[in-house]
Coordinates of C-alpha atoms (C1' of nucleotides) in Angstrom, one line a residue:
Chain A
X1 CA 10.4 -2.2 10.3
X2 CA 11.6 1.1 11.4
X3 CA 14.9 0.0 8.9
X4 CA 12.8 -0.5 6.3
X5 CA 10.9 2.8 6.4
X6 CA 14.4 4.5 7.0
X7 CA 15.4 2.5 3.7
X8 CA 12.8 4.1 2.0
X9 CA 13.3 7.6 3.0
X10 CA 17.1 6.9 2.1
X11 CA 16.7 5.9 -1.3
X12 CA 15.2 9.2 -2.4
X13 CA 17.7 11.2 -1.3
X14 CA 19.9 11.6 -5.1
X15 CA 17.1 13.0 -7.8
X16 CA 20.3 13.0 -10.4
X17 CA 22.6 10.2 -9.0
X18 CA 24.2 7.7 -12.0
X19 CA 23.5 10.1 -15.0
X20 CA 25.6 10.5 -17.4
X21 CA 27.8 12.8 -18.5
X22 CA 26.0 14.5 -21.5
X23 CA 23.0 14.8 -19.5
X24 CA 25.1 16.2 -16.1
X25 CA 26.3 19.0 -19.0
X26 CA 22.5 20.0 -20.4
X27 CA 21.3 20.0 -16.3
X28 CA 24.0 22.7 -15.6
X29 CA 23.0 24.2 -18.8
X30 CA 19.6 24.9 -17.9
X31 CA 20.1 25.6 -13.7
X32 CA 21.1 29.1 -12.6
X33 CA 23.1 29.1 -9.6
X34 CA 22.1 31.8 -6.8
X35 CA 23.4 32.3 -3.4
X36 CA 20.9 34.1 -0.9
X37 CA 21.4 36.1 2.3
X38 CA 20.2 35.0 5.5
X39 CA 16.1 35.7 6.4
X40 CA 15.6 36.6 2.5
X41 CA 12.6 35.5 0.5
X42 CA 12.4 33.0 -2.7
X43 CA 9.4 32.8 -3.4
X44 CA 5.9 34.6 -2.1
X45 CA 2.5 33.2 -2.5
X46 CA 0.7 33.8 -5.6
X47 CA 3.6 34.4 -7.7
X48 CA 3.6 32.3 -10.7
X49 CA 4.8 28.8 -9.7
X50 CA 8.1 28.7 -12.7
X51 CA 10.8 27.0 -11.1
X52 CA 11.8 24.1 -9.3
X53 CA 14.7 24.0 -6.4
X54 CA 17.5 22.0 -5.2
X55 CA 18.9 23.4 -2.3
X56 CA 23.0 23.0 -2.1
X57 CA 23.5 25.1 1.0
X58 CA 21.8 26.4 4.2
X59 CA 18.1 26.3 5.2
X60 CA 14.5 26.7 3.8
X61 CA 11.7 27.3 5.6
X62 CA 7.9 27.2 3.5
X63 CA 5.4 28.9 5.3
X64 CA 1.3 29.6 5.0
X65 CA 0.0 32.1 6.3
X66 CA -4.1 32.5 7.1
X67 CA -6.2 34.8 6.4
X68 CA -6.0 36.7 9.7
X69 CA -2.1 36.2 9.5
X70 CA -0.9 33.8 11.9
X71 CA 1.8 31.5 10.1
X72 CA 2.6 28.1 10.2
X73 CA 5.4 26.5 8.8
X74 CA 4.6 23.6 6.5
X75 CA 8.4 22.2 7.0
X76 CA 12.4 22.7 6.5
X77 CA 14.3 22.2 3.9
X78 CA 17.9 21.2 3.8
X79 CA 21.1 20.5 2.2
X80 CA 20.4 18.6 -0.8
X81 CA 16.8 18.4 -0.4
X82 CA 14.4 19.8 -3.8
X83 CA 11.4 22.5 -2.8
X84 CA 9.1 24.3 -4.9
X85 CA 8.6 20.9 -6.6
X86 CA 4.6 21.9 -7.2
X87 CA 5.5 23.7 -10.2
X88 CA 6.6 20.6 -12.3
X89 CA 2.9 19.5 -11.7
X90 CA 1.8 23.1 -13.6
X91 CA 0.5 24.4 -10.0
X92 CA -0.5 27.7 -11.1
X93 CA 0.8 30.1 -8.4
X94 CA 2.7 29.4 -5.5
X95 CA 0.6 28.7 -2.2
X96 CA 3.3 29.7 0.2
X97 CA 6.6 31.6 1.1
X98 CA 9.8 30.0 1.1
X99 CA 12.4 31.8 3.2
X100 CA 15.8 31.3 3.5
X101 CA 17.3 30.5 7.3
X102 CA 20.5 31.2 6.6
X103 CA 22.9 32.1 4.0
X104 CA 21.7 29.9 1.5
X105 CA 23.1 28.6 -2.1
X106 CA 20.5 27.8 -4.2
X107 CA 20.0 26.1 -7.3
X108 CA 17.0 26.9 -9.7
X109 CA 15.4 25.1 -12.8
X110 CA 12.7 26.3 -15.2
X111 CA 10.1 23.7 -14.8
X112 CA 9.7 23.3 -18.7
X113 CA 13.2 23.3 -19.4
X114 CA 13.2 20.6 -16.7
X115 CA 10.1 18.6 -18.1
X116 CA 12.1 18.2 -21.4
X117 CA 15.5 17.3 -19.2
X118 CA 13.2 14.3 -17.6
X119 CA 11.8 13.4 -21.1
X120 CA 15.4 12.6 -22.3
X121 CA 16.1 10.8 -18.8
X122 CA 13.1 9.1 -18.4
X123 CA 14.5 6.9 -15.2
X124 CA 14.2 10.6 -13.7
X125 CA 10.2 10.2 -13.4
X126 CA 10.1 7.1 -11.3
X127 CA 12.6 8.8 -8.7
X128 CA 10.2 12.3 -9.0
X129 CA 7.2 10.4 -8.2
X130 CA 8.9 8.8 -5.3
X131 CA 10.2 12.1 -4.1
X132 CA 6.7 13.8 -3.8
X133 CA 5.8 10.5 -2.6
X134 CA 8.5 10.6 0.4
X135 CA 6.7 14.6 1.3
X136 CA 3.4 13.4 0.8
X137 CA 4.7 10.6 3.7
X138 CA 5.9 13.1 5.8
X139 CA 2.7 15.7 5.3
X140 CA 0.5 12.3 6.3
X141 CA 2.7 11.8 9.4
X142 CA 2.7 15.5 10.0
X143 CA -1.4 15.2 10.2
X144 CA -0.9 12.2 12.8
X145 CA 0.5 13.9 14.8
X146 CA -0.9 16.8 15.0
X147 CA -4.2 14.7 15.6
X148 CA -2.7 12.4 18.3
X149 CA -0.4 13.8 20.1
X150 CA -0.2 17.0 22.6
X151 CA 1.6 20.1 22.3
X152 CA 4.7 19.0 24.8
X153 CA 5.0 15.9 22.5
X154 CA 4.8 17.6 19.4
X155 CA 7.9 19.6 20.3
X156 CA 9.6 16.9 21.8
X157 CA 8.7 14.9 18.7
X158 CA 10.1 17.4 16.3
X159 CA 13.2 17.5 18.5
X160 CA 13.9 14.2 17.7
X161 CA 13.4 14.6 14.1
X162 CA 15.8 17.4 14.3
X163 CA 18.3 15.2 15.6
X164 CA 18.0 12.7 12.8
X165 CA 18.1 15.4 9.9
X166 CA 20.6 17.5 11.5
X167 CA 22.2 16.2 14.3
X168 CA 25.9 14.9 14.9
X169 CA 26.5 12.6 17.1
X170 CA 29.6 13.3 19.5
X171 CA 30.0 10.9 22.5
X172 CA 26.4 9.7 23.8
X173 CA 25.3 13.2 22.9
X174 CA 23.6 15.0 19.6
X175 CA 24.3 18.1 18.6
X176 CA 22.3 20.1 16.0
X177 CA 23.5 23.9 15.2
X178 CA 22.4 26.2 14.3
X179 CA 19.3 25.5 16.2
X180 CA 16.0 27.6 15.6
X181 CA 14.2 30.5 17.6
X182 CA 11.1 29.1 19.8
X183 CA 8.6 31.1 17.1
X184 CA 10.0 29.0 14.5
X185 CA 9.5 25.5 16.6
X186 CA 6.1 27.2 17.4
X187 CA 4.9 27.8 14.1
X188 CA 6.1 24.2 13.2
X189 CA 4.5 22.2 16.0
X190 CA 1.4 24.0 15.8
X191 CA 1.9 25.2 19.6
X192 CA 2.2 28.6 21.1
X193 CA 6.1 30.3 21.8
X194 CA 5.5 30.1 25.3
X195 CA 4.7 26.7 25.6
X196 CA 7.6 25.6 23.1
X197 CA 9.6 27.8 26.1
X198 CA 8.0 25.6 29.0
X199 CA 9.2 22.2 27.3
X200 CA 12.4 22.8 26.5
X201 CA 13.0 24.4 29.6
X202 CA 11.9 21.8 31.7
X203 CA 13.9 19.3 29.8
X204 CA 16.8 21.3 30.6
X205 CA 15.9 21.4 34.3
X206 CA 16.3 17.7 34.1
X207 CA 19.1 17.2 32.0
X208 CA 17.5 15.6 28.6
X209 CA 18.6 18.3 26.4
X210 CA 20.5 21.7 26.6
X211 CA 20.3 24.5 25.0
X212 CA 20.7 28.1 23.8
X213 CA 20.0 30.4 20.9
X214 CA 22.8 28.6 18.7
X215 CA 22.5 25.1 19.4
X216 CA 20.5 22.3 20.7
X217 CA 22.2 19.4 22.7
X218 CA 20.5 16.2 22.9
X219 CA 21.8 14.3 26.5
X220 CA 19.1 11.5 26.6
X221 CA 17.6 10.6 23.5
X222 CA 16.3 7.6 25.1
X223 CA 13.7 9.9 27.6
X224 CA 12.6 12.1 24.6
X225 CA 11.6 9.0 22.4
X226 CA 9.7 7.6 25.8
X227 CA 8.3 10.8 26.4
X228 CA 6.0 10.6 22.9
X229 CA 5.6 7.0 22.7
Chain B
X1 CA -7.5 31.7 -8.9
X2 CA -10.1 29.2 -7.2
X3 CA -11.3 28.7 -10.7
X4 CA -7.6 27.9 -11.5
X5 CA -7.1 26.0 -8.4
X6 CA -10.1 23.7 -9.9
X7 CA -9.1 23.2 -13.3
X8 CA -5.8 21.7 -11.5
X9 CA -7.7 19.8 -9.5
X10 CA -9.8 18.1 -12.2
X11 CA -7.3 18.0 -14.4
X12 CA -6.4 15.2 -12.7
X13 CA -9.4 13.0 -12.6
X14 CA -9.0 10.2 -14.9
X15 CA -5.7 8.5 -15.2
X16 CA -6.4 6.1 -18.1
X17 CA -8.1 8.7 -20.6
X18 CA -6.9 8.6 -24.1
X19 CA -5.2 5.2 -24.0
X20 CA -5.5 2.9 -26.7
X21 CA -7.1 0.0 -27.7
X22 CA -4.1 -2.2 -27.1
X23 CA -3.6 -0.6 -24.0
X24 CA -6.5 -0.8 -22.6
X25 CA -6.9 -4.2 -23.4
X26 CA -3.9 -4.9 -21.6
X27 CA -5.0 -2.9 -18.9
X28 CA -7.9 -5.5 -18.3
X29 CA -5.9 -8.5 -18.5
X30 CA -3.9 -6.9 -15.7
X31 CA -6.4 -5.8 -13.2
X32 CA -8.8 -7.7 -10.8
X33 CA -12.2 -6.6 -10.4
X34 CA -14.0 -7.2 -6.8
X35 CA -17.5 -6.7 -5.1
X36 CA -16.7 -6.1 -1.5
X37 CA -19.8 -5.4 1.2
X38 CA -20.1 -2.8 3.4
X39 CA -17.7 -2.3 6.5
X40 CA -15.1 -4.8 5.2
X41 CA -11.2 -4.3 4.9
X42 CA -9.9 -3.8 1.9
X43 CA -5.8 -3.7 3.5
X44 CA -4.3 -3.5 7.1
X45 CA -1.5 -1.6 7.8
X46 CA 1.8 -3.8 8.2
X47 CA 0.0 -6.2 5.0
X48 CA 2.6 -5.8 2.1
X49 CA 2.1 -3.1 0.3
X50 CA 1.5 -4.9 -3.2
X51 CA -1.5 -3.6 -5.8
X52 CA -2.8 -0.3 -6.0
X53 CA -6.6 0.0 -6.3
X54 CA -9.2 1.9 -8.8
X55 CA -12.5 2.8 -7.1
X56 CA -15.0 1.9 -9.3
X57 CA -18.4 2.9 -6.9
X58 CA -18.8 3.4 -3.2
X59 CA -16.8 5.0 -0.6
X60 CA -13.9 3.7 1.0
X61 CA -12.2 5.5 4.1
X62 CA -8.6 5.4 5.1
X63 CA -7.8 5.2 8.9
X64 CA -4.9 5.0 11.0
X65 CA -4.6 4.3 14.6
X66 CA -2.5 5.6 17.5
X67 CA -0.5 3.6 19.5
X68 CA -3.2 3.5 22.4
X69 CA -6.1 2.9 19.8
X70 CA -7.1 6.3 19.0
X71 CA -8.4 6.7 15.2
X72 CA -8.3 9.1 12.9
X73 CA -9.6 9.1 9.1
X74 CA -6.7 10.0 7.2
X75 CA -9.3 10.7 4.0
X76 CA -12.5 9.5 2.0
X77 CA -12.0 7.8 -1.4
X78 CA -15.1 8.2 -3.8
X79 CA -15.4 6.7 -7.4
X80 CA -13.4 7.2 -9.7
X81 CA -10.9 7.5 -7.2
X82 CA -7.4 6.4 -6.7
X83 CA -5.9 4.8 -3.2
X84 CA -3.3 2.4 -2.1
X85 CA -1.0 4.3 -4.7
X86 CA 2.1 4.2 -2.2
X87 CA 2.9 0.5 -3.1
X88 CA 3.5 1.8 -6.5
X89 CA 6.4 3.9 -5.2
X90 CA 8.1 0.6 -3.2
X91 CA 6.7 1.2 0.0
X92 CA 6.9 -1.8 2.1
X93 CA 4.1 -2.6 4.3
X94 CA 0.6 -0.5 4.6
X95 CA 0.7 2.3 7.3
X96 CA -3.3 2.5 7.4
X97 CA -6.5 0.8 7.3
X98 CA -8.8 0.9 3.8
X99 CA -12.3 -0.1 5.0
X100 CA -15.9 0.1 2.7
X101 CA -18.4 2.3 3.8
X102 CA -20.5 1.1 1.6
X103 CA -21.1 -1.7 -1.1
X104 CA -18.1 -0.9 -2.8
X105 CA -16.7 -2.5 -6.6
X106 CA -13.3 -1.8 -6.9
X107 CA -10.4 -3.1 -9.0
X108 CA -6.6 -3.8 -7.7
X109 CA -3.5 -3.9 -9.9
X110 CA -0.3 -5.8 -9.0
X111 CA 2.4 -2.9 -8.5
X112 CA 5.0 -4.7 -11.2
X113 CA 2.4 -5.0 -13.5
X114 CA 1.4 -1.8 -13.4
X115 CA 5.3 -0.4 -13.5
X116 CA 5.4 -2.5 -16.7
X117 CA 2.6 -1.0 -18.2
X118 CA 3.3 2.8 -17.6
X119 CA 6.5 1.5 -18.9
X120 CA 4.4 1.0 -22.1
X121 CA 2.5 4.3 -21.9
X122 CA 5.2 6.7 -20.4
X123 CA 2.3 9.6 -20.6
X124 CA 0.9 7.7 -17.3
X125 CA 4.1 9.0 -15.3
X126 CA 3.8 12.5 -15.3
X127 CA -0.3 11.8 -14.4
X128 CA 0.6 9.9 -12.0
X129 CA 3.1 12.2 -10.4
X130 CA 0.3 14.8 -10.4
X131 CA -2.3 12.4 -9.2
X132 CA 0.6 12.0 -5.9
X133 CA 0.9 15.7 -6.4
X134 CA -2.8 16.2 -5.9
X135 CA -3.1 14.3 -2.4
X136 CA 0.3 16.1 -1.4
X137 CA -1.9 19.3 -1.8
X138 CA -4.7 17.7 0.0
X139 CA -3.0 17.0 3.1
X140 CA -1.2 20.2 3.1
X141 CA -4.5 21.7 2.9
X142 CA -5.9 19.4 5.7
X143 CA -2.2 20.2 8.2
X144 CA -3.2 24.0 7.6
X145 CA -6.5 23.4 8.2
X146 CA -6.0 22.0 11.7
X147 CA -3.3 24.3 12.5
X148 CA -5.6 27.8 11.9
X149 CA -9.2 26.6 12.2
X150 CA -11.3 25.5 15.6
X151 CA -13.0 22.4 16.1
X152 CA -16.3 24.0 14.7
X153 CA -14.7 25.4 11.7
X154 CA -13.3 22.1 10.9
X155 CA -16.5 20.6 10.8
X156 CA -18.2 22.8 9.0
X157 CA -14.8 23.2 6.1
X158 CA -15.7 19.1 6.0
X159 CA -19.2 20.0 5.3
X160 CA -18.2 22.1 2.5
X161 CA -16.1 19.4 1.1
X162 CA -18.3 17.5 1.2
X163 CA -21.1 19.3 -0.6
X164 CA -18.8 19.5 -3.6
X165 CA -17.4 16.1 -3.7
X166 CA -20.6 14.6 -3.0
X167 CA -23.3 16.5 -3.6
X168 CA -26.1 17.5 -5.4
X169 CA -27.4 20.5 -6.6
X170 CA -31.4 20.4 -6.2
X171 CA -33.4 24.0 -6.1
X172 CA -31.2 25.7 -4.1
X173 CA -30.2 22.9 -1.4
X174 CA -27.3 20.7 -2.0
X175 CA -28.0 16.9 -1.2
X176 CA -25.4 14.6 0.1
X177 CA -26.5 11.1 0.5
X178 CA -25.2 8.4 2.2
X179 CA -24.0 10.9 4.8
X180 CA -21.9 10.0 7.3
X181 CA -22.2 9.4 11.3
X182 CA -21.1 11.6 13.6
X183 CA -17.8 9.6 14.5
X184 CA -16.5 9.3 11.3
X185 CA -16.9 12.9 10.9
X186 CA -14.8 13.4 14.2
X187 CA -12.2 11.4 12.9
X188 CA -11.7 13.3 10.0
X189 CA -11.9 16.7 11.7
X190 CA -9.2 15.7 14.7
X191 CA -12.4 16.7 17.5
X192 CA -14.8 14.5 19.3
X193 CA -18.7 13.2 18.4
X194 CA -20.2 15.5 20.8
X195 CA -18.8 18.1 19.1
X196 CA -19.4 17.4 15.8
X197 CA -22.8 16.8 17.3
X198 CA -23.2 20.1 19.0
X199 CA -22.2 22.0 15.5
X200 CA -24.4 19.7 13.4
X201 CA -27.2 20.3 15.2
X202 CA -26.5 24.4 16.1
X203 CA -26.6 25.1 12.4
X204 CA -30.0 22.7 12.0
X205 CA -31.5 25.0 14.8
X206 CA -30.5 28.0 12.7
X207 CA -31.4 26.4 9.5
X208 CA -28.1 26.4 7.6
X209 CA -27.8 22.5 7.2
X210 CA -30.7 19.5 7.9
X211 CA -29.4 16.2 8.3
X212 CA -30.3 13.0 9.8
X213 CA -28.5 9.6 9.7
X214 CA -28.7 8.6 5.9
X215 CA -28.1 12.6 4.5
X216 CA -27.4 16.1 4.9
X217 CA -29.0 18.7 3.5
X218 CA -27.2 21.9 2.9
X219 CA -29.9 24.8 2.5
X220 CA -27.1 28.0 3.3
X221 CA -24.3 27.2 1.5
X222 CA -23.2 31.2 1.8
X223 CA -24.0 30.8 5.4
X224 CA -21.6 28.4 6.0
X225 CA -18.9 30.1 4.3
X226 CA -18.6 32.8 6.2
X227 CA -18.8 30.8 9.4
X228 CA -14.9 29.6 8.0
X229 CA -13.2 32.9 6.7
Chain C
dT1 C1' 30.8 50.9 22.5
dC2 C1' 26.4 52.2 22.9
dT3 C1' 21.5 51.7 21.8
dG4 C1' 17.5 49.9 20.1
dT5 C1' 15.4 45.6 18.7
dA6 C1' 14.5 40.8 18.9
dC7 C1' 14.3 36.8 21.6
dT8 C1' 13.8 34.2 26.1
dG9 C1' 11.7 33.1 30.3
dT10 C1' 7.8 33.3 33.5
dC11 C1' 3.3 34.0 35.4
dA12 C1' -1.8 34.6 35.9
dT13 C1' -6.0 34.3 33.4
dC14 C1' -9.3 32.5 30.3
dA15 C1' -11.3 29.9 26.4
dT16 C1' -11.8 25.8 24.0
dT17 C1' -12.9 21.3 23.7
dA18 C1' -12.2 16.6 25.4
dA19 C1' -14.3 13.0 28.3
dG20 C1' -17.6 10.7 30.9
dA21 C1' -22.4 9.6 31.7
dC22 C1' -26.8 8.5 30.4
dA23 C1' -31.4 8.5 28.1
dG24 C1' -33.8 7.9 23.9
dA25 C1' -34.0 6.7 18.9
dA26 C1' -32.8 3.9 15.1
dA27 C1' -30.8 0.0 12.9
dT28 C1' -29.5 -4.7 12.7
dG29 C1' -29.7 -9.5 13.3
dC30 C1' -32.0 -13.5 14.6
Chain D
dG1 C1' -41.2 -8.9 15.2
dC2 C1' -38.4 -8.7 19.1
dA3 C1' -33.9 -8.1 21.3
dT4 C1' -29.5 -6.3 21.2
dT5 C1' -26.4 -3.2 19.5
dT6 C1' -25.2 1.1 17.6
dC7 C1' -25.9 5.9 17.1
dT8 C1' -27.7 10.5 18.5
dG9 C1' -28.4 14.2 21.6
dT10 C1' -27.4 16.6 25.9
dC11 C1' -25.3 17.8 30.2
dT12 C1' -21.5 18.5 33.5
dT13 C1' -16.7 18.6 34.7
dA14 C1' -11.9 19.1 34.0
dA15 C1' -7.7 19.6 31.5
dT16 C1' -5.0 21.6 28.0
dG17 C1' -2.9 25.2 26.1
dA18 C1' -3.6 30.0 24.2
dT19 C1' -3.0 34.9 25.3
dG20 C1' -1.3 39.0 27.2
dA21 C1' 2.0 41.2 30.1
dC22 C1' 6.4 42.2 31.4
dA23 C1' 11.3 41.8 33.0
dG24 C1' 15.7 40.3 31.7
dT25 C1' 19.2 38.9 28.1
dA26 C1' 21.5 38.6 23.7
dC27 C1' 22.4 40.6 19.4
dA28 C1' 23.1 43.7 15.5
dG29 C1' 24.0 47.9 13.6
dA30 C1' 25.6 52.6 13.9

DNA sequence: TCTGTACTGTCATCATTAAGACAGAAATGC
DNA sequence: GCATTTCTGTCTTAATGATGACAGTACAGA
């Protein structure tokens, strides 16, 4: 069962895989390549939502912010993973930042330009609906947890997740650099800094994980995913 | 820009307008029409994931359930509604309840038939992209909501909601009937029945809202408002 | 290499809201 | 029309986690 979700997930990974090459030619055609510093901004709220982006390099983070300015963060992106995907559904303006986490390369697509490129590969809309599909998933998981589970496993769950997106398993343990600053886990897990801080510390203290401002070691995978249920 | 924000929203509404005669004929050949009572299942999770569903009057609600039996109400479906719309994109099994709330008429179509016929009408796939689109925006709306707002500003956002999906317009009070009880609203709102109950009935004492089981009555709209930023 | 800034780690205090208990009202089923 | 179940309203208690403060550490830029 859990296969067959991770099927699922799996399948949406390549928006462009098996096209051919006339239409490979008119995609790079119409995509402008860009490569971003670390910490820089793509795109701000309320900035008119034109472009849709595939992400070749580096991180994403999109954020909200509310009206008395605390911010959340609505999710990562990675390598090879598509953001600012509202704008092929003619959403207006943008309704958050997207900032980049690192030195980022960055690949960007005129959402009419792109309409017309998925009107001459129509196989292209089945796969598009299943990508917003796959983050509507994710944003209904998100909502589950955040509804049944406490802070400590919130972090703890999003550790985990870290280590299937971006871990690499070497010997029984999982590494996953660059990790993020406790703010960042924060603002994803919907928890204060300080009590990100108290969790990971105390996992340290007894050995599950280790850690430092680069990376994240996972030593006991097996606790965390006990730990959460 | 909420104007905006609306228009998208509506935009949305009916999937099958401007079809034609053919296809709406084949439409009906394809889809199953049921009258289901109140409180029944319509799916469980883990039940293959096979027809999507057309709500043609009633409510229906969508809940899922923790692993030690807490619920939560992921959403409310009203007519004219879509839900079940993940089978269309291969998922597997259900991952929530659909129960009636009320009497409910409603009409399911098999998920190959219905990739064959937006096969015939390739319009339908950029609509239905959106219509995915749309819910993605929904839930992102409802992760940010329970990240930034309290317990009592959840409530009274759901009120809001409510009054604009539901209601109606008389004099200067907005009407909402059938309402719903007070632990359906805390499922939706991630906080408990007492204190749904303790906001609910704070605001009748002030004379903002007047409810009792079968509707709410919303007499300070403005009021409410500014009780959520 | 130094210096200012950003991040980590820790603690005490305080607010929010969940949970349990129970009485009374309303709805449902027989 | 009566009995049983479900829902509402209210209280008290207790836990979770936010907040603010501050010292120590790492980092980046001059």
């Amino acid at each position: 069962m859990a296969e067959l979700t991770k099927f699922w997930y799996l399948e949406n990974f390549n928006l462009f895989r098996n096209l051919d090459n006339e239409s490979m030619e008119e995609l790079k055609r119409i995509t402008s390549m860009q490569n971003i510093s670390k910490n820089q901004p793509i795109y701000f709220p309320q900035e008119p939502s034109k472009s849709i982006y595939f992400l070749k390099k580096g991180r994403v983070k999109l954020t909200r912010m509310s009206p008395d300015g605390k911010e959340m963060i609505l999710g990562l992106i990675n390598k090879g993973e598509v953001f600012g995907e509202m704008s092929y559904l003619d959403e207006d303006e943008r309704k958050e930042f997207a900032t980049t986490l690192d030195e980022v390369l960055v690949c960007a697509i005129n959402k009419d330009d792109f309409k017309q490129f998925v009107d001459h590969n129509p196989e292209l809309n089945l796969r598009l609906t299943k990508l917003i599909g796959l983050k509507m998933r994710k944003y209904s998981e998100r909502i589950e947890e955040l509804v049944f589970k406490d802070a400590g496993q919130r972090v703890i769950s999003f550790l985990l997740r870290l280590a299937d997106e971006n871990g690499k398993q070497i010997g029984d343990e999982i590494f996953v650099k660059p990790f993020l600053k406790h703010q960042d886990i924060a603002e994803l897990t919907a928890c204060s800094r300080q009590t990100v801080n108290s969790v990971l510390t105390d996992l340290r203290e007894k050995g599950v994980i280790n850690f430092d401002r680069k990376k994240l070691i996972i030593q006991n995978k097996e606790e965390l995913k006990k730990r959460v249920g």
